[in-house]
Coordinates of C-alpha atoms and ligand atoms in Angstrom, one line a residue:
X23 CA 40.6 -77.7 72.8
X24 CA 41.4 -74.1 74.2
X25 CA 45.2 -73.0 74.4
X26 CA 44.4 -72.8 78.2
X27 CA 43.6 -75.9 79.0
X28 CA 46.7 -77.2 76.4
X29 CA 49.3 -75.1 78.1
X30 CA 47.7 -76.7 81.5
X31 CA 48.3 -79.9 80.4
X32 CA 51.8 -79.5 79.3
X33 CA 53.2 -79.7 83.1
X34 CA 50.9 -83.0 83.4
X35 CA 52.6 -84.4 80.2
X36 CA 56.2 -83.7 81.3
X37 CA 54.9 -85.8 84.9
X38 CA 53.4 -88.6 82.7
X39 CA 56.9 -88.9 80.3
X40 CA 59.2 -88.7 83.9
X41 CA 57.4 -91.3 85.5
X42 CA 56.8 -93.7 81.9
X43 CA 53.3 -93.7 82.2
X44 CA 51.6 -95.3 79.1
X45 CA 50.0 -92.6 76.4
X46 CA 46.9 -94.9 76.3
X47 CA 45.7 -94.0 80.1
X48 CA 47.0 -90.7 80.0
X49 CA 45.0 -89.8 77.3
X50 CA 41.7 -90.1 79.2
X51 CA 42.4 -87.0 81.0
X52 CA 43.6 -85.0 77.7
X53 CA 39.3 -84.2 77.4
X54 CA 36.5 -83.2 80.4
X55 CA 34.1 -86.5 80.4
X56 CA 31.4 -83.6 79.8
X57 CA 30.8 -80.2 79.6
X58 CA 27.0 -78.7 79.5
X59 CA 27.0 -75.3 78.3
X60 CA 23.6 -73.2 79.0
X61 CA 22.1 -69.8 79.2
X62 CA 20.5 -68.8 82.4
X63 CA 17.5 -66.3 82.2
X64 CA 18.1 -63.5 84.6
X65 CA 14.8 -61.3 85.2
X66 CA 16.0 -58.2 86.7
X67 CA 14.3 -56.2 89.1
X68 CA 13.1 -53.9 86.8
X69 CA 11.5 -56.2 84.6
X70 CA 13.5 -56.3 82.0
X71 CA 15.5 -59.9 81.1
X72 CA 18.4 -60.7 80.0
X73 CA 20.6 -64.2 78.9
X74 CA 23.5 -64.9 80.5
X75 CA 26.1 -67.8 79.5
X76 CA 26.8 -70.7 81.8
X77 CA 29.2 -73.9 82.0
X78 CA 29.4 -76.7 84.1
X79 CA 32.6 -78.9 83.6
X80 CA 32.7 -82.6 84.8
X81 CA 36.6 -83.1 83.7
X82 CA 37.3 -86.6 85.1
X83 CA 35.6 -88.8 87.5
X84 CA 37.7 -92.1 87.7
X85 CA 38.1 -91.4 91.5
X86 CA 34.4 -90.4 92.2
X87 CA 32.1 -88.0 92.0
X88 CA 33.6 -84.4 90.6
X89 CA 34.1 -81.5 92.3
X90 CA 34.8 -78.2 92.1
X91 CA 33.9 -74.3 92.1
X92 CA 31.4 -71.7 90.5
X93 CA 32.2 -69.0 89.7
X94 CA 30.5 -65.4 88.7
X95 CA 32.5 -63.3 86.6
X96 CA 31.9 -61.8 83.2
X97 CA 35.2 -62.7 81.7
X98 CA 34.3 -66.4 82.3
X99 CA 34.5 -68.8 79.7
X100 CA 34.6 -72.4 78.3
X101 CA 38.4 -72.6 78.3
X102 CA 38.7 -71.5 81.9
X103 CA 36.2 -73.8 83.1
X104 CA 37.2 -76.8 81.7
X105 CA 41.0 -75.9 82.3
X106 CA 40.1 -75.2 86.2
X107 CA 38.3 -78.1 86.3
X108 CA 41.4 -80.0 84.9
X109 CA 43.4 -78.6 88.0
X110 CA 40.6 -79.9 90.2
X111 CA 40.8 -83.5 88.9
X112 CA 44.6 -83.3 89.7
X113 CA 44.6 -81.5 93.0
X114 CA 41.6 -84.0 94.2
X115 CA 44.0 -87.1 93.3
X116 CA 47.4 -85.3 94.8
X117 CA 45.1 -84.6 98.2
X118 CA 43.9 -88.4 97.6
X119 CA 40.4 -87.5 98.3
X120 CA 37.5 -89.7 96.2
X121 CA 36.6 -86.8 94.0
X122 CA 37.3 -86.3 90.6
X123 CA 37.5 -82.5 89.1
X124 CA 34.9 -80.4 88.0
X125 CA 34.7 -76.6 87.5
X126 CA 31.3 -74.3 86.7
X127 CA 30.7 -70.5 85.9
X128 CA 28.2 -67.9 85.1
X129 CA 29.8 -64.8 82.5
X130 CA 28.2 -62.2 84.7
X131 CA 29.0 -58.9 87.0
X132 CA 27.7 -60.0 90.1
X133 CA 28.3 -56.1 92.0
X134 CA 26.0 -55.3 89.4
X135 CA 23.3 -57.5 90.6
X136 CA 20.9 -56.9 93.6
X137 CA 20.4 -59.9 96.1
X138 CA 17.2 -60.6 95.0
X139 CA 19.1 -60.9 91.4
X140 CA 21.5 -63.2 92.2
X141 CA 19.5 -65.3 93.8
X142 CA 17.9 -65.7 90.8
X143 CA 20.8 -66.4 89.2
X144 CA 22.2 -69.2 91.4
X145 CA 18.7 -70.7 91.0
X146 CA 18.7 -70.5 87.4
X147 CA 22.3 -72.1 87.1
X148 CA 20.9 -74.9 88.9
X149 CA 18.0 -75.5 87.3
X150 CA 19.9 -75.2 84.0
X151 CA 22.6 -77.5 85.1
X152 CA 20.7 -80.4 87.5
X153 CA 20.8 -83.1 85.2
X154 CA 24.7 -83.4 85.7
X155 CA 24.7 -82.6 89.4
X156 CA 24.1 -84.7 92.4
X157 CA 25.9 -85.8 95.6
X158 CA 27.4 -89.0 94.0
X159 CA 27.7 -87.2 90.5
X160 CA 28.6 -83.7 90.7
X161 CA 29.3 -81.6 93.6
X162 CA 29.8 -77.6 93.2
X163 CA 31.2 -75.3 95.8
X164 CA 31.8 -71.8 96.1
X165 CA 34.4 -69.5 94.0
X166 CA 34.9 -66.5 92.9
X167 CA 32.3 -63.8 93.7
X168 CA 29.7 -66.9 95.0
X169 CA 29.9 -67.7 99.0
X170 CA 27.7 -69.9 101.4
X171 CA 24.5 -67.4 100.7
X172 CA 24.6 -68.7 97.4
X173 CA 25.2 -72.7 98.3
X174 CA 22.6 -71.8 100.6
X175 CA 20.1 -70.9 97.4
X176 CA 21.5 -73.9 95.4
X177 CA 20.7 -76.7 97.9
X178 CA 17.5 -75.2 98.2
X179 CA 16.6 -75.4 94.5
X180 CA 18.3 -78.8 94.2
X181 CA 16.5 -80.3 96.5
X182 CA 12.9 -79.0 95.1
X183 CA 14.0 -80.4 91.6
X184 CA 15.4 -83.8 93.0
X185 CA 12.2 -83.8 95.2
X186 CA 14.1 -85.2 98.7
X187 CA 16.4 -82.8 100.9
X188 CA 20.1 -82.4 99.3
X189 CA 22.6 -80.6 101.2
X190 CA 25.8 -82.7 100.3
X191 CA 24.9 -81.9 97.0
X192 CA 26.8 -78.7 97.8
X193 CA 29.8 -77.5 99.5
X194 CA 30.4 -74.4 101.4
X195 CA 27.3 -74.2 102.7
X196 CA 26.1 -72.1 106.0
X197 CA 26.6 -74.1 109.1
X198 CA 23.6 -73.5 109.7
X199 CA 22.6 -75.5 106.4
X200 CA 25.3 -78.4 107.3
X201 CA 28.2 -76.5 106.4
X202 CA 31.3 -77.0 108.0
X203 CA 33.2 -74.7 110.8
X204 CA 36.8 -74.2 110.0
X205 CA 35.7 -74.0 105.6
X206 CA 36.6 -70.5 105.7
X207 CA 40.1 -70.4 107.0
X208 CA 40.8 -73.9 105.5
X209 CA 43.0 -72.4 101.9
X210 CA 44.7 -70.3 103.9
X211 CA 46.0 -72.2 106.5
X212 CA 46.2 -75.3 104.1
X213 CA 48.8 -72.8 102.2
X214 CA 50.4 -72.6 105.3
X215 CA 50.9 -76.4 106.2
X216 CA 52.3 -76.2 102.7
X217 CA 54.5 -73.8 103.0
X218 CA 56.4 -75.5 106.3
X219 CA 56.3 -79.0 105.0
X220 CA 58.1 -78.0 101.4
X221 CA 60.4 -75.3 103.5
X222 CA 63.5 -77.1 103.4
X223 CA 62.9 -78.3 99.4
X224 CA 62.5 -75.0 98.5
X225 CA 65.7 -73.8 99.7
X226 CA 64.4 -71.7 102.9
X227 CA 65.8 -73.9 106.0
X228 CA 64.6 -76.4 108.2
X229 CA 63.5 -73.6 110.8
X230 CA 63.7 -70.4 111.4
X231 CA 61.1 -67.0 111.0
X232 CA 61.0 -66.0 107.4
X233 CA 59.6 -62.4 105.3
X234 CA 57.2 -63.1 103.2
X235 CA 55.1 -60.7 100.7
X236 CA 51.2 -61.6 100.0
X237 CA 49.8 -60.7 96.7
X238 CA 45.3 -60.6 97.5
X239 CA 44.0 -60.2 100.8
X240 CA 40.7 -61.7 100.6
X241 CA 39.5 -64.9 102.0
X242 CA 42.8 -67.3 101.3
X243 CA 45.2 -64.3 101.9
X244 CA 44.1 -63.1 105.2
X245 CA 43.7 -66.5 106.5
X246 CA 47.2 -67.6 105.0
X247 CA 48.7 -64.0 106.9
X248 CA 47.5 -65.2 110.1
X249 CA 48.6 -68.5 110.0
X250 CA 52.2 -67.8 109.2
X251 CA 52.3 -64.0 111.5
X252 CA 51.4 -66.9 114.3
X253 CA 54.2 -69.2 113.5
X254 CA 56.8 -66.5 114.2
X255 CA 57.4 -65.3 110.0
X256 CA 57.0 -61.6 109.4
X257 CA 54.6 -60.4 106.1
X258 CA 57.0 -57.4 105.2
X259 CA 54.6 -56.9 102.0
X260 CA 50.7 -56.9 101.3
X261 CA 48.5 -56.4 97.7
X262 CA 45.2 -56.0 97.4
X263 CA 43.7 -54.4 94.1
X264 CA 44.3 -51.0 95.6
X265 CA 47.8 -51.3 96.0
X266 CA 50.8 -52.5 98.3
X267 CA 51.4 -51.4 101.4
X268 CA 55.2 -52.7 102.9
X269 CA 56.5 -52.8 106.1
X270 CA 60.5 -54.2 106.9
X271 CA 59.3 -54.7 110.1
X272 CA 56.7 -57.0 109.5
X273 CA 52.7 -55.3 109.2
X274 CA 50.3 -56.3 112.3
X275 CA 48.2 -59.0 110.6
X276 CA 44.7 -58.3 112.5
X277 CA 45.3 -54.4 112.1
X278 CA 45.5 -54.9 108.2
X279 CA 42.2 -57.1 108.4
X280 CA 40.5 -54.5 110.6
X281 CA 41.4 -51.6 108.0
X282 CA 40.6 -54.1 104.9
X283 CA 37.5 -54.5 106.7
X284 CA 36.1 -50.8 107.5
X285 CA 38.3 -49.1 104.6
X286 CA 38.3 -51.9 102.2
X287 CA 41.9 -51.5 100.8
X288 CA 45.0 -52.3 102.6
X289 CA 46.7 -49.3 101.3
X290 CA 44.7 -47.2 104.7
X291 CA 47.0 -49.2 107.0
X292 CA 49.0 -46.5 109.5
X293 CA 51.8 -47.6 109.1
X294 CA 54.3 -48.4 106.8
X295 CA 54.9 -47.6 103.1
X296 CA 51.7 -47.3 101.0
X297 CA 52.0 -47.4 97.1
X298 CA 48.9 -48.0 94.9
X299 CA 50.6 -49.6 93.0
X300 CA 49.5 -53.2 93.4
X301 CA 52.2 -54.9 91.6
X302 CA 54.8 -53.4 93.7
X303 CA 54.5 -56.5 96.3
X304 CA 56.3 -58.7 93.1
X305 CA 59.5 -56.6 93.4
X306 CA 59.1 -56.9 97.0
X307 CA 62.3 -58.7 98.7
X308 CA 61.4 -61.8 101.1
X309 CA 62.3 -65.4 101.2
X310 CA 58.7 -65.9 100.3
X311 CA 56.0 -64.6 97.3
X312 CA 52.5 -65.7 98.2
X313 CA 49.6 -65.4 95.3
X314 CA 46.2 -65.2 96.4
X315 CA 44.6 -63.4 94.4
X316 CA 44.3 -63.8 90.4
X317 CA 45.8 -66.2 87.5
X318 CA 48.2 -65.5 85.0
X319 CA 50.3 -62.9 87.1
X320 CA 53.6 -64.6 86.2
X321 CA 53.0 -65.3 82.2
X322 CA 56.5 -65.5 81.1
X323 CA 60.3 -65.0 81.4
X324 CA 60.3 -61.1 81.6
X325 CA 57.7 -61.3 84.9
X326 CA 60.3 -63.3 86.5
X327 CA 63.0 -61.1 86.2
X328 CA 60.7 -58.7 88.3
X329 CA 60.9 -60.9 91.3
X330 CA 63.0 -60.8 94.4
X331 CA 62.0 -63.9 96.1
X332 CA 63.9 -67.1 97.1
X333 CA 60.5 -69.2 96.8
X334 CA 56.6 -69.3 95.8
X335 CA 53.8 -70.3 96.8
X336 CA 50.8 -70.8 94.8
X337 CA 47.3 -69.9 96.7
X338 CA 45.9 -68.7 93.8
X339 CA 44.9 -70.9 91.0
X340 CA 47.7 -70.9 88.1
X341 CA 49.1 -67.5 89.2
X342 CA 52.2 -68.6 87.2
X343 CA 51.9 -69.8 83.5
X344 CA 53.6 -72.6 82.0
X345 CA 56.0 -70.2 80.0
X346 CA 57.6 -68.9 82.9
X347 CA 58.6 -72.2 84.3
X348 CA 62.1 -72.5 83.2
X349 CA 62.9 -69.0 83.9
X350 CA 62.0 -69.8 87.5
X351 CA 63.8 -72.8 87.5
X352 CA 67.1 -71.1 85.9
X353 CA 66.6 -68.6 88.7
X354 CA 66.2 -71.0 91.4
X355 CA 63.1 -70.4 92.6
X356 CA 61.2 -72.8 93.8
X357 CA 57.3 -72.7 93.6
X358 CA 54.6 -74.6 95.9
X359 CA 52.5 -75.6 93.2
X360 CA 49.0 -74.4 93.1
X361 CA 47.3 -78.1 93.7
X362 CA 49.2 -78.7 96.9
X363 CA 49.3 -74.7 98.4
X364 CA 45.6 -74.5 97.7
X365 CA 44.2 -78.2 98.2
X366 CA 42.9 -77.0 102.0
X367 CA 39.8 -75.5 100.1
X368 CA 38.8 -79.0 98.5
X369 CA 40.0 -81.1 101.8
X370 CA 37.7 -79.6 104.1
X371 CA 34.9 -79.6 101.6
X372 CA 35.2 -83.6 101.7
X373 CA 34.8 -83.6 105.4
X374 CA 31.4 -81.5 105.0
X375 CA 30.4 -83.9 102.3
X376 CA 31.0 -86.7 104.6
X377 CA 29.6 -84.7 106.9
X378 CA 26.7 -85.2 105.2
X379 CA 26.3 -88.1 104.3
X380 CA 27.3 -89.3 107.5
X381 CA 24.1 -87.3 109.3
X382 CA 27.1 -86.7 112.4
X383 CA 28.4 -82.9 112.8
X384 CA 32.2 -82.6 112.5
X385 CA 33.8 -80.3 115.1
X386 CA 36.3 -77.6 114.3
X387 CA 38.9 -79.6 115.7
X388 CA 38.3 -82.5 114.0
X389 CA 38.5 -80.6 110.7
X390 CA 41.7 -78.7 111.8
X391 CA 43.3 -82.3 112.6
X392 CA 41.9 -83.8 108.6
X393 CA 43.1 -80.5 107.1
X394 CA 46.8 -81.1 109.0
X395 CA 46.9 -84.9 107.8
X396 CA 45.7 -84.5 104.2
X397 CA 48.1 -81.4 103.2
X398 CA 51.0 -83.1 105.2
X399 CA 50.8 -86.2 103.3
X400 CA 50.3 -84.8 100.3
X401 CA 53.2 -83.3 101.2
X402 CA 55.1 -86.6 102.2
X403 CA 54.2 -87.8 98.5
X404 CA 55.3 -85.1 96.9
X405 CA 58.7 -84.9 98.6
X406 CA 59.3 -89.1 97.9
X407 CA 59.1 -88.3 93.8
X408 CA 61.1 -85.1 94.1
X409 CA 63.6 -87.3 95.4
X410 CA 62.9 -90.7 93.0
X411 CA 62.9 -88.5 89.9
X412 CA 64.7 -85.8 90.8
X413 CA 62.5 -83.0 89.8
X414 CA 60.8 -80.1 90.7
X415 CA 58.3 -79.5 93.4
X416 CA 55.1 -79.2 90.7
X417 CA 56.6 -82.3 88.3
X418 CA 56.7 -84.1 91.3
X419 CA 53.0 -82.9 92.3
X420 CA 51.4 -84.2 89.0
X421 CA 53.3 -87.0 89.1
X422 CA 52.2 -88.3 92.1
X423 CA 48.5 -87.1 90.9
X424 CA 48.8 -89.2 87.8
X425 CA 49.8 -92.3 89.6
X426 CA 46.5 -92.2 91.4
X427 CA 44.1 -91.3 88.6
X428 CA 46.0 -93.8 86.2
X429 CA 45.6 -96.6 89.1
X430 CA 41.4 -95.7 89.0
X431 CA 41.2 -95.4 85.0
X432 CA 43.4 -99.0 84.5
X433 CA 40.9 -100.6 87.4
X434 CA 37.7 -99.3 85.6
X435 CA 38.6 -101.6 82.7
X436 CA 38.3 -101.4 78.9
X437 CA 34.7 -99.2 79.0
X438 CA 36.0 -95.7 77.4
X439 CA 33.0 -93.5 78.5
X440 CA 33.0 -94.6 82.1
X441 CA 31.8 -91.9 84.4
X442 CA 29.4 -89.9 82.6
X443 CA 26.3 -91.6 84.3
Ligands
NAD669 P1 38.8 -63.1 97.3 O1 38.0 -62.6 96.3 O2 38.3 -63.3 98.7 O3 40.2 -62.3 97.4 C1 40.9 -61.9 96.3 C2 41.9 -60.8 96.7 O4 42.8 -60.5 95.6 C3 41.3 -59.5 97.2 O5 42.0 -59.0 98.3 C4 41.6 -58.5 96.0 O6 41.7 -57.2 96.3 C5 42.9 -59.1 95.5 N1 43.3 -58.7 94.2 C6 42.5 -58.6 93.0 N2 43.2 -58.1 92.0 C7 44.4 -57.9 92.5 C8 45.6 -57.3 91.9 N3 45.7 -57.0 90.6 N4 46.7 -57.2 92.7 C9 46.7 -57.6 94.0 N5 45.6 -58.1 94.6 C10 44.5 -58.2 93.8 O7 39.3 -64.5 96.8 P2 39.9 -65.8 97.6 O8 38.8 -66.7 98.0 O9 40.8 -65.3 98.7 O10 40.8 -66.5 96.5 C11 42.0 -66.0 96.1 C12 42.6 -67.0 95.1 O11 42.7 -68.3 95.7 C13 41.7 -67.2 93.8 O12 42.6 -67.4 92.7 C14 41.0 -68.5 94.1 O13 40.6 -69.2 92.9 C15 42.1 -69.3 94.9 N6 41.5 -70.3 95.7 C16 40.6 -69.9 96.7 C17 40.1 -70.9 97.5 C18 39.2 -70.6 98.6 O14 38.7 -71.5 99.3 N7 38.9 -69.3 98.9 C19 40.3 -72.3 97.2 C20 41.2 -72.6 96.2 C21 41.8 -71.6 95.4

């Protein structure tokens, strides 16, 4: 097992010992169910060819079929995709959608590919990796560096290979394909609900307009930004890998997307203070840190002592590593965990599934209203074991997780291997 996914699944362990459940359940989700590693042919444009490694992780399925990103990148590898796809298993359960978790990748550059390249790409990776997907088996979505244009190419190839018309095979596809209006904005403003439904646990008031500093400004950040700049809270600090740009007086959320747009770094913003330094937004003071952007930012005691924040939350997946937990805790800063701040992704890819399936088009209302319900009462649950066990907002977050995916693995019976078929 890599040391990723064991340092992922110490937080699960402390939830499992706190709430007394058994070791012989929790130790189904200790391993993915399968992971099919590949190589995908790429034929570039000049002729040439090249191999490029692929994974496809289906971590646990108790509570249906898995689900989860892919992503291009070239540092991808095994132990990220089978630990992201352990997050996905417990962010599905905590959202209490049917899903179990699954994660896949490509180790590639994709700015160094032309479209007609990465088409070929996302057609390879399905071709490679058919035999474990499917709508009631496996069901990938978009992540880093891959966006509807590419679930657009996967459903296409998906559906030649299974011979019958596939779209809720995938998530996150083109509306015009049967995706779903309101997927794009649906992390961000998921983080949001999150962040004003945990307020008051972590320390920031019932009410009340509150500074907040934004590490990433791409999909889940800007989205995010607006959300909370419309509820009356002022982003005083913004990161994107150019820099940080920081205003006291709060930056003006569609100017900084207008110049992110034309200029492509937030740094061009008028006003304000602009540093390219990007890791200037940590230092930043506000009730509120926001990651969206990359993992690992917070990786141990020393990166904590960095911060000036009275709370976090966690857009990003695993911005903050297990090692720093207690010297967040013993500075009294509370974090919206990862699976809850970010589970508005995964929510409104279940409605397009359902969509779907269902052959009836959602509206963007209707998807607003599910988003609301599903964070909120994640929420709710969370808040109960906080106060049962007395424990921190992420403990609590597993815990309530594990209850779930413990209830499916006892009901499947003694059968050890269920869900691979
Ligand atoms: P994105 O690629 O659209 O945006 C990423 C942003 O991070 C960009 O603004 C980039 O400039 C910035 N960035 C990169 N390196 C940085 C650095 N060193 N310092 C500051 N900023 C930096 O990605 P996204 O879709 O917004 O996702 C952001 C995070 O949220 C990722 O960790 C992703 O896994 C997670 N997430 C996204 C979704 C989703 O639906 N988009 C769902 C769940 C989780």
């Amino acid at each position: 097992m890599s040391e990723l996914l064991e340092a992922a699944q110490q937080r699960m362990e402390r939830a499992a010992e706190l709430i007394g459940l058994e070791q012989e359940v929790v130790s189904h989700l200790l391993d993915p169910i399968e992971t099919l590693a590949a190589s995908v042919r790429l034929r570039r444009d000049d002729g040439s060819a090249v191999s490029l490694k692929a994974w496809r992780c289906r971590y646990n399925s108790s509570l249906g079929p898995t689900k989860g990103g892919i992503r291009f990148h070239p540092s991808v590898h095994l132990g990220e995709v089978e630990t992201l796809a352990f997050l996905m298993t417990m962010k599905c359960a905590l959202m209490g959608l049917p899903f179990g978790g699954g994660k896949g990748g490509v180790a590639v550059d994709a700015h160094d590919l032309s479209t007609m390249e990465m088409e070929r790409v996302a057609r390879g990776y399905v071709r490679a990796m058919a035999k474990i997907l499917g709508p009631d088996r496996d069901v990938p979505a978009p992540d880093v560096a891959t966006g509807e244009r590419e679930m657009a190419w996967m459903v296409s190839e998906y559906s030649e290979i299974a011979g019958s018309i596939q779209r809720h095979a995938f998530t996150g596809k083109p509306v015009a394909l049967g995706g779903m209006p309101g997927r794009t904005p649906a992390t961000g403003r998921g983080g949001h609900i999150a962040l004003e439904a945990m307020r008051d646990l972590a320390g920031l008031g019932e009410e009340g307009g509150l500074t907040i500093a934004l590490q990433g400004f791409g999909n889940a950040g800007r989205w995010f930004a607006r959300a909370a700049e419309n509820a009356g809270h002022s982003i005083v600090a913004v990161a994107d890998s150019s820099g940080t740009i920081t205003d006291s007086d709060g930056l003006d959320i569609d100017e900084l997307v207008e110049v992110k747009n034309e200029k492509g770094k937030v740094t061009a913003y008028g006003d304000g203070d602009a540093s390219d330094d990007p890791e200037k937004v940590l230092s930043t003071e506000c009730d509120v840190l926001v990651f969206a952007a990359l993992g690992g930012v917070i990786a141990d005691e020393e990166d904590v002592k960095a911060l000036n924040c009275k709370a976090i939350v966690e857009i990003a997946n695993r911005p903050i590593l297990p090692a720093a937990d207690s010297a967040l805790a013993d500075a009294g800063i509370e974090v919206v965990p990862d699976i809850l701040a970010n589970g508005g992704g995964v929510t409104v890819s279940h409605a397009e599934w359902v969509q779907g399936r269902q052959g009836i088009d959602w509206d963007e209302e209707d998807v607003s209203d599910y988003l609301e319900q599903k964070i909120s009462d994640a929420a709710d649950n969370v808040r109960e074991v906080m106060q049962e066990c007395d424990t921190d907002m992420r403990t609590a977050a597993y815990a309530v997780a594990l209850r779930r995916l413990c209830a499916a693995i006892s009901a499947h019976g003694t059968r050890a291997d269920f869900g691979k078929s």
